[in-house]
Short mmCIF file of C-alpha atoms and ligand atoms in Angstrom, two decimals:
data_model
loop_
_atom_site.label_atom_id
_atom_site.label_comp_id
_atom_site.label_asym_id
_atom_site.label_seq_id
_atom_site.Cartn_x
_atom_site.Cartn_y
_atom_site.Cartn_z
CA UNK A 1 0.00 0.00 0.00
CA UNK A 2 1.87 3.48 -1.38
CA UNK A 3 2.34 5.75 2.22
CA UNK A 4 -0.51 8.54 2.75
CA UNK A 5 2.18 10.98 2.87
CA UNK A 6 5.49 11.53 1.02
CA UNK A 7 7.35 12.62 3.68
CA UNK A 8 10.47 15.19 2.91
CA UNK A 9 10.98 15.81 6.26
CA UNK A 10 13.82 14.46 7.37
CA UNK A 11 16.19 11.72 6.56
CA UNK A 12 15.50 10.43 9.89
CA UNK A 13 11.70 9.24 9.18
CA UNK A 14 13.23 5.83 7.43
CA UNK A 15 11.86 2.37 8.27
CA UNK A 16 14.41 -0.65 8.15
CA UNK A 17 13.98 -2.52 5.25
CA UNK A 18 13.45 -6.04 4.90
CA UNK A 19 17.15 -7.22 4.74
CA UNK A 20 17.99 -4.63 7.70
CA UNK A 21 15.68 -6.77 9.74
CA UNK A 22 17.04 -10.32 9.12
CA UNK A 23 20.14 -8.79 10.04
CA UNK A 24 18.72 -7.77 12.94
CA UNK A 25 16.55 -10.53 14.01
CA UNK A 26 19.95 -12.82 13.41
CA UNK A 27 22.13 -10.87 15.09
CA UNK A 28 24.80 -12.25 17.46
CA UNK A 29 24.56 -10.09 20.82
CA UNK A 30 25.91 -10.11 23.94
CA UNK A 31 25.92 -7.02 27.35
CA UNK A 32 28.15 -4.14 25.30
CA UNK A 33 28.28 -2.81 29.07
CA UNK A 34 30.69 -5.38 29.56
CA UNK A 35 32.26 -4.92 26.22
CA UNK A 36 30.73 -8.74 25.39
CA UNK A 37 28.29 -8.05 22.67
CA UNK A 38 30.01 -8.90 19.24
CA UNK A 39 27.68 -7.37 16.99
CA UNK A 40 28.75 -3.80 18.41
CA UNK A 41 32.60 -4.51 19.25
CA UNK A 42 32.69 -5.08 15.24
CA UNK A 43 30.48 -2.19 14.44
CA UNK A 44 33.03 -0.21 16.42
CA UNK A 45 36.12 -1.76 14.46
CA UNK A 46 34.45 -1.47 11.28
CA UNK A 47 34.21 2.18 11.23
CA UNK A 48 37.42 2.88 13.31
CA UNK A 49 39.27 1.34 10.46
CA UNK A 50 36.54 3.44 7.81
CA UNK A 51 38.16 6.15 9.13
CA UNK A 52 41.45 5.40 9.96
CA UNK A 53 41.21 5.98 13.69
CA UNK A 54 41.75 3.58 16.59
CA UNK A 55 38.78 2.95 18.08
CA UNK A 56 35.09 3.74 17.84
CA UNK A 57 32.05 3.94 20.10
CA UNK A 58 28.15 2.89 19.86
CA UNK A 59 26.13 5.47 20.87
CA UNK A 60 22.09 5.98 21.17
CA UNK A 61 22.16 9.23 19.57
CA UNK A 62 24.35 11.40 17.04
CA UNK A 63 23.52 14.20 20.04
CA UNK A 64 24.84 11.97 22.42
CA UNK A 65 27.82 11.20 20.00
CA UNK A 66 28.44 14.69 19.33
CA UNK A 67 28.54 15.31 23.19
CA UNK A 68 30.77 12.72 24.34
CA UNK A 69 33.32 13.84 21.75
CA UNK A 70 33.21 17.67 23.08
CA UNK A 71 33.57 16.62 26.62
CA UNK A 72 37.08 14.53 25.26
CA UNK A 73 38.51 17.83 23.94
CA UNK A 74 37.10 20.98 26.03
CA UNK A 75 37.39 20.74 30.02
CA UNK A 76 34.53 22.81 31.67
CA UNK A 77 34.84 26.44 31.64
CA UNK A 78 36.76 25.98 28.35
CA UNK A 79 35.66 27.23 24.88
CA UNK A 80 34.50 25.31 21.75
CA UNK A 81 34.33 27.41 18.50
CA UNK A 82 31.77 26.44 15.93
CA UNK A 83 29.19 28.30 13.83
CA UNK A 84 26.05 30.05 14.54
CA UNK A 85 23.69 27.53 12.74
CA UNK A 86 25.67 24.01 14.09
CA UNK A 87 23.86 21.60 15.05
CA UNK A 88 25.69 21.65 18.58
CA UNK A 89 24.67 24.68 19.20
CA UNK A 90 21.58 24.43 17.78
CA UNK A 91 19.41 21.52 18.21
CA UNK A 92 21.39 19.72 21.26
CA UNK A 93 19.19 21.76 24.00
CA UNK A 94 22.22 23.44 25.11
CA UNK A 95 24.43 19.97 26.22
CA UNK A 96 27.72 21.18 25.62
CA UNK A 97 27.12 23.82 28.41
CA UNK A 98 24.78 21.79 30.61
CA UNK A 99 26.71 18.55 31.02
CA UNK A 100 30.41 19.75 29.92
CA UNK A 101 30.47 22.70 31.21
CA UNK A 102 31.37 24.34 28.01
CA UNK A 103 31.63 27.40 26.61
CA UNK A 104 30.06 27.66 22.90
CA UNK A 105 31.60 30.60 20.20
CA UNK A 106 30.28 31.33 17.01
CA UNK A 107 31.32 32.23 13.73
CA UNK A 108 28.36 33.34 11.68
CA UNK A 109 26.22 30.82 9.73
CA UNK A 110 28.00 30.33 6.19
CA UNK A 111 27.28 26.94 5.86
CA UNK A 112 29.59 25.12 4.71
CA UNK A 113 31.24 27.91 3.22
CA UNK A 114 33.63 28.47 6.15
CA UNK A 115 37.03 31.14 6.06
CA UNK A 116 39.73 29.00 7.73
CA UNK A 117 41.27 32.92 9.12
CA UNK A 118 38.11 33.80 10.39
CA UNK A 119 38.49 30.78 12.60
CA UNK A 120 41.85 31.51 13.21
CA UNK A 121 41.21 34.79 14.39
CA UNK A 122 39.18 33.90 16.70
CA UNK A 123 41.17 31.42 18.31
CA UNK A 124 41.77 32.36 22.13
CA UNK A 125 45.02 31.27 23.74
CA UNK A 126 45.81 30.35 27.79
CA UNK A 127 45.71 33.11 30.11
CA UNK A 128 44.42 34.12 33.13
CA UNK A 129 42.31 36.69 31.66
CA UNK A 130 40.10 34.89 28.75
CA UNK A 131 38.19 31.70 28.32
CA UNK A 132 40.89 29.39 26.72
CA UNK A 133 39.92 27.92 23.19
CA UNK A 134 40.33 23.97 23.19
CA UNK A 135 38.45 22.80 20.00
CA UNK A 136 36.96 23.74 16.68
CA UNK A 137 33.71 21.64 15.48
CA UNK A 138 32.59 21.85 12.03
CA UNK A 139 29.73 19.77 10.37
CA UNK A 140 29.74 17.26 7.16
CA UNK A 141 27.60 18.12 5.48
CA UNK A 142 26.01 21.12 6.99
CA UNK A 143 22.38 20.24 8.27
CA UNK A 144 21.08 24.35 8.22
CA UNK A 145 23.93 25.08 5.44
CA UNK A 146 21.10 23.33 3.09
CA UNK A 147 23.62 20.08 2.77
CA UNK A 148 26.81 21.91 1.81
CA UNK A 149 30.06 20.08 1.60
CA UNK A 150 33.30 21.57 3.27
CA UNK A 151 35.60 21.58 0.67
CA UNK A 152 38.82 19.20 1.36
CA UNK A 153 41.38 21.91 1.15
CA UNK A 154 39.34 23.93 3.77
CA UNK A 155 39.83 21.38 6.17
CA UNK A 156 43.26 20.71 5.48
CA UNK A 157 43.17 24.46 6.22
CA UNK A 158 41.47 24.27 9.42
CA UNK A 159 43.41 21.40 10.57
CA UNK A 160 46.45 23.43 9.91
CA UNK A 161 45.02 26.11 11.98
CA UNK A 162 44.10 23.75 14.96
CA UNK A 163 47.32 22.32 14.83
CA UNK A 164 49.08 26.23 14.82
CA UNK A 165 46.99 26.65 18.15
CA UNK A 166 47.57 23.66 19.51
CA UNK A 167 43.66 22.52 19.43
CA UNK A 168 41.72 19.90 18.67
CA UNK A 169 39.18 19.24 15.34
CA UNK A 170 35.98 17.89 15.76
CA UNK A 171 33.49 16.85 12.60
CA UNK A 172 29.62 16.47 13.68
CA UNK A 173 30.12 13.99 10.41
CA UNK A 174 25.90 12.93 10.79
CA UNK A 175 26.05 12.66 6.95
CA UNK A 176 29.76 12.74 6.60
CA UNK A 177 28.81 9.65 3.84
CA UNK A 178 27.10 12.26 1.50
CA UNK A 179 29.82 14.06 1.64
CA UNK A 180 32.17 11.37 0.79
CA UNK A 181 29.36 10.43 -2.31
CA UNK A 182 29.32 14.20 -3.26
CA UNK A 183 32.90 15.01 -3.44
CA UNK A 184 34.20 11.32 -3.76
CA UNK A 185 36.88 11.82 -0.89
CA UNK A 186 37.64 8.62 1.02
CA UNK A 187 36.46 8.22 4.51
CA UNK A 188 39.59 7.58 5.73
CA UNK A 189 40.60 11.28 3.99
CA UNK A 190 38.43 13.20 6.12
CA UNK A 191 39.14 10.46 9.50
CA UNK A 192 42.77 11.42 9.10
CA UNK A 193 41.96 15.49 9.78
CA UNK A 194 39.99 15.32 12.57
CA UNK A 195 40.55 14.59 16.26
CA UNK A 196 37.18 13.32 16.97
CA UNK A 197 34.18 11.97 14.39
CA UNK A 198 30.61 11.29 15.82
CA UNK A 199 28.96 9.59 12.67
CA UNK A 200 24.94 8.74 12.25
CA UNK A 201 23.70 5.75 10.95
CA UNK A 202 20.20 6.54 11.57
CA UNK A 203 19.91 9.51 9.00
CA UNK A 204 20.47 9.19 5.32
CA UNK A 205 21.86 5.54 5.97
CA UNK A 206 18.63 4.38 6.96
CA UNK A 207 19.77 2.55 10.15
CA UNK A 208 17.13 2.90 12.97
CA UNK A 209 19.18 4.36 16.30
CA UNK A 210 22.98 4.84 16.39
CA UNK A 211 25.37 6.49 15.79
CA UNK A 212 29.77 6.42 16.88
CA UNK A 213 32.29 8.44 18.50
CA UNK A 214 35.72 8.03 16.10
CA UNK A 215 39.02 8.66 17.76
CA UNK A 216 42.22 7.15 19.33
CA UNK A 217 42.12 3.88 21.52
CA UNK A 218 42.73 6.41 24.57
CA UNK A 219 39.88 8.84 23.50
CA UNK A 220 37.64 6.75 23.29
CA UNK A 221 38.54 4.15 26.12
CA UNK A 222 37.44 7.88 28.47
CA UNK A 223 34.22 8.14 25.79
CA UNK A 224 33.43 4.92 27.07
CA UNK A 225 33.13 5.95 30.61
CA UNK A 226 31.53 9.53 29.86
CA UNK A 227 29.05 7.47 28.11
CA UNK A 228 27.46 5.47 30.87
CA UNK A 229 27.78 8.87 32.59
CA UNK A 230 25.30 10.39 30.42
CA UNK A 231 23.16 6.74 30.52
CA UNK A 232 24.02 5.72 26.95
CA UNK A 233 25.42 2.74 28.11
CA UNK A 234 23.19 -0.01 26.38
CA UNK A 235 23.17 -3.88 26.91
CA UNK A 236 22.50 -6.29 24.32
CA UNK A 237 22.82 -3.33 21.56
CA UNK A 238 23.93 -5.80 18.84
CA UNK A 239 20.69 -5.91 17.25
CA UNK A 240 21.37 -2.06 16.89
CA UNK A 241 24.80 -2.75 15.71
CA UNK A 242 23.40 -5.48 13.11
CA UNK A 243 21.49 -2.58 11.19
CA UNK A 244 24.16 -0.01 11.37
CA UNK A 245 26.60 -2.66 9.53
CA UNK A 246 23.72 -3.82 7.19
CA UNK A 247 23.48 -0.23 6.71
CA UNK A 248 27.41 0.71 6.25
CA UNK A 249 27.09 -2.50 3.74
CA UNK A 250 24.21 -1.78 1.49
CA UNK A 251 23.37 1.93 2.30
CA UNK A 252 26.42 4.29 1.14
CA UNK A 253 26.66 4.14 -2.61
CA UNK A 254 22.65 4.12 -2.83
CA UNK A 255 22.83 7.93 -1.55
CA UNK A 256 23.67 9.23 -5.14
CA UNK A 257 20.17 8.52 -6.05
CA UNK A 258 18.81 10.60 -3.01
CA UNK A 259 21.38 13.34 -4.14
CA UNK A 260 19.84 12.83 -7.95
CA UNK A 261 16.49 12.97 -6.28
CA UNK A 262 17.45 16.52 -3.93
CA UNK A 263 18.74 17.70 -7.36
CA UNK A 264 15.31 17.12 -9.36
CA UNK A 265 13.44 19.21 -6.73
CA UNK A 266 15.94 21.89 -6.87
CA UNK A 267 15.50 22.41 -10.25
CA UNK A 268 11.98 22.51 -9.89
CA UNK A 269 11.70 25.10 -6.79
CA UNK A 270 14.83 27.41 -8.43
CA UNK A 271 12.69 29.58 -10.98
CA UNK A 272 10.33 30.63 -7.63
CA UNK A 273 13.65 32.37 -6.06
CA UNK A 274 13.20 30.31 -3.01
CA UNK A 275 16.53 27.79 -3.42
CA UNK A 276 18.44 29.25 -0.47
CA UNK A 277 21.68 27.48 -1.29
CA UNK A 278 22.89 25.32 -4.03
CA UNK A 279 21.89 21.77 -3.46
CA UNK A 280 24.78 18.91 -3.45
CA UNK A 281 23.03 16.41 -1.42
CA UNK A 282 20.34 15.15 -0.14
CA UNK A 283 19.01 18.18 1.52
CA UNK A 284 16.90 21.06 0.25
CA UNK A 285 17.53 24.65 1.90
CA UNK A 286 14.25 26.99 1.00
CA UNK A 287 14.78 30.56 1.58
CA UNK A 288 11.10 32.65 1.79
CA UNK A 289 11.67 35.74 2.58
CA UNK A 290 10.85 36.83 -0.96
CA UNK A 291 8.22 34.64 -1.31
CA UNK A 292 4.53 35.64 -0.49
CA UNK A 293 4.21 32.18 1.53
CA UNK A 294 5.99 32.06 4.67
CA UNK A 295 7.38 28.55 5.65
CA UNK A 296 4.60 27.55 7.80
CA UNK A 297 1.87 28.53 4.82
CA UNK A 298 3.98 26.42 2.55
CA UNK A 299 4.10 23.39 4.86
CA UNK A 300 0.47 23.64 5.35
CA UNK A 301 -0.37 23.91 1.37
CA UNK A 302 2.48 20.88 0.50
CA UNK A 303 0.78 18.63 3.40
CA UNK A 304 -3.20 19.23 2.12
CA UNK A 305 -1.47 18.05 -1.24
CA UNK A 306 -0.05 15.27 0.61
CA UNK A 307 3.71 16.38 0.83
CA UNK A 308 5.54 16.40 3.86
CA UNK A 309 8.42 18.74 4.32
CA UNK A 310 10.07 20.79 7.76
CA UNK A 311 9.70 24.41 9.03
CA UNK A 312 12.68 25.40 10.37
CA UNK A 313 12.12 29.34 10.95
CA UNK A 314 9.48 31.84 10.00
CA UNK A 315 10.88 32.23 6.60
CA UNK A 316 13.12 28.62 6.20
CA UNK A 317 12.03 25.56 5.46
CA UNK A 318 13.39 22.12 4.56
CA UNK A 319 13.17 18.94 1.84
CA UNK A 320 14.92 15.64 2.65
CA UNK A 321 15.55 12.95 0.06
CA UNK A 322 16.22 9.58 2.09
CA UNK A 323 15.47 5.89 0.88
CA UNK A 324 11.80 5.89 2.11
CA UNK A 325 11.47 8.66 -1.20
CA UNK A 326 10.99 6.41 -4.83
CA UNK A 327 10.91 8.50 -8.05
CA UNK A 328 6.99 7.87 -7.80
CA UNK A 329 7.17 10.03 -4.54
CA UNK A 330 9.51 12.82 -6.07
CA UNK A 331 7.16 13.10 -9.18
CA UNK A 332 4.07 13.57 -6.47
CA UNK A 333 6.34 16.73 -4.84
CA UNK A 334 7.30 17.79 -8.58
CA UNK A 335 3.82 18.61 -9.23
CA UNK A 336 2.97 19.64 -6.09
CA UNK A 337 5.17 22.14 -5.01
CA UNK A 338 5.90 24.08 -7.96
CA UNK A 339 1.74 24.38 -8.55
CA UNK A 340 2.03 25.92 -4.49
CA UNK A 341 4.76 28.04 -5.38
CA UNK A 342 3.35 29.65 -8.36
CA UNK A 343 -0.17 30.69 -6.76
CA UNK A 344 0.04 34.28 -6.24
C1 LIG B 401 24.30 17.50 11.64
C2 LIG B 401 23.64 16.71 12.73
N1 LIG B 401 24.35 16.35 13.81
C3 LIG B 401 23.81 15.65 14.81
C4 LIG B 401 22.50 15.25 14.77
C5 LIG B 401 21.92 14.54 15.96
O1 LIG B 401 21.49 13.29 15.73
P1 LIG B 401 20.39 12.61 16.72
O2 LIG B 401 19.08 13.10 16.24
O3 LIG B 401 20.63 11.15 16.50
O4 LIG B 401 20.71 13.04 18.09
C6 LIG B 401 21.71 15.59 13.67
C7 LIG B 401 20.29 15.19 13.60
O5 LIG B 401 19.59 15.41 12.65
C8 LIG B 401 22.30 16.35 12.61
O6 LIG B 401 21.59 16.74 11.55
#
């Protein structure tokens, strides 16, 4: 039966798919608390070696990832520089500062778009008199940057500048594969720049819950114990794990379709003036505030024509190709949201 809805929401709406399932319902587990469930200690390996790091962690949540990895690098009452629209400072109800202690800077919102000497500049060293500057986070792709790439020499760029400071580089890598898919640079390319990687499975991957802390055996031997602080610890988690590797398996190449799919409604929305960045993945950034519908009039109009897609701000709103989305579904938005556009 074809869903009521075709939901462009979010890439985190997926259902497992049938093969996801056997994996799961065969999976080998065992109490990860004690380190004893095999499904997740080769989850963890797998995607260690992906990026050419250590060691990995399971966690619940790419929040919870994200979180563990900020408390490795910043001490409370130290300072983590990101930008204005990241996701850590956006959408993780204030964690950094209410369980690390942290202190958040921005640069503005560019997206993925990001000056390496803007960061650099505002890079604070030791002293007595100014919150010290541990750690730089960026995000691959950029959720609210409309699913830009950072450009490999950029972060060659800001990894030289972390390492000038004597910081550390964190990627909120959530869709870090559509970035690899997009720009066809190796995992193990963008592993080797960073300090710490939290990586999703459960977004464009498809993977119901999980996601992983990347980093060196010692990192992420004290990620371990911050995460059964936070109560991410999780028992027999290989059924978990047993999607997430289904999903690392099957799931990765498939994304150039969803990009294909991101691309077709671009084209369609452009000629409205409402494309709010150019579109290399999966995600759709629409920009209003020219537009005589706000977002929440547009949401409203796409859903009575069955066509789900996010509000994100008065004027911003959001499509999401995942692998819930066939071509049947993307002709159902083609005609759809260009016919809602157009009305005057
Ligand atoms: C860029 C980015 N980082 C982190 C997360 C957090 O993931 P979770 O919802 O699993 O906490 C998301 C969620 O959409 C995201 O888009």
């Amino acid at each position: 039966m074809p869903d009521l809805f075709v939901d462009l929401r979010s890439d985190t709406v997926t259902r497992p798919t049938a093969g996801m399932r056997e994996a799961m319902a065969t999976a080998e587990v065992g109490d990860d608390v004690y380190g004893e469930d095999p499904s997740v200690n080769a989850l963890e390996a797998e995607v260690a070696a992906l990026f050419g790091h250590e060691a990995a962690l399971f966690a619940p949540s790419g929040s919870m990832a994200n979180q563990i990895a900020l408390q490795l690098l910043v001490s409370p009452g130290d300072e983590l520089l990101c930008d204005a629209d990241a996701h850590v400072v956006t959408y993780e109800i204030g964690a950094a500062a209410a369980y690390g202690g942290i202190s958040s800077r921005t640069w503005p919102a560019v997206g993925a778009d990001i000056d390496p000497e803007v960061v650099a500049g505002m890079i604070r060293p030791d002293g007595y008199f100014a919150v010290p500057t541990r750690a730089i986070a960026v995000e691959q792709t950029h959720n609210r940057g409309g699913g830009g790439v950072i450009p490999l020499a950029t972060l060659r760029d800001l990894r030289g500048v972390a390492d000038e400071a004597g910081i550390a580089l964190h990627c909120d890598g959530a869709r870090i594969w559509h970035a690899h898919v997009a720009d066809r640079v190796p995992l193990i390319e963008y592993g080797r720049l960073f300090d710490t990687l939290s990586v999703c499975l459960s977004k464009g991957l498809g993977a119901p819950v999980g996601s992983l802390v990347v980093g060196s055996a010692e990192k992420i031997e004290r990620a371990r114990l911050i995460r059964k602080r936070m109560g991410g610890g999780m028992r027999q988690a290989g059924i978990l794990a047993a999607a997430g590797r289904y999903a690392l398996a099957q799931h990765i190449d498939r994304l150039a379709d969803d990009h294909a799919k991101a691309a077709r409604l671009a084209e369609a929305v452009a000629p409205f003036g409402v494309l709010a960045t150019t579109v290399r993945t999966n995600l759709v950034a629409l920009d209003l505030t020219k537009h005589t519908l706000d977002a929440r009039a547009l949401a409203a109009a796409a859903r009575a024509e069955g066509v789900l897609i996010s509000v994100l701000g008065p004027r911003t709103a959001r499509l999401v190709t995942h692998l819930g989305v066939s071509d049947a579904d993307i002709d159902r938005a083609l005609t759809a949201l260009p016919r809602i556009l157009a009305a005057p």
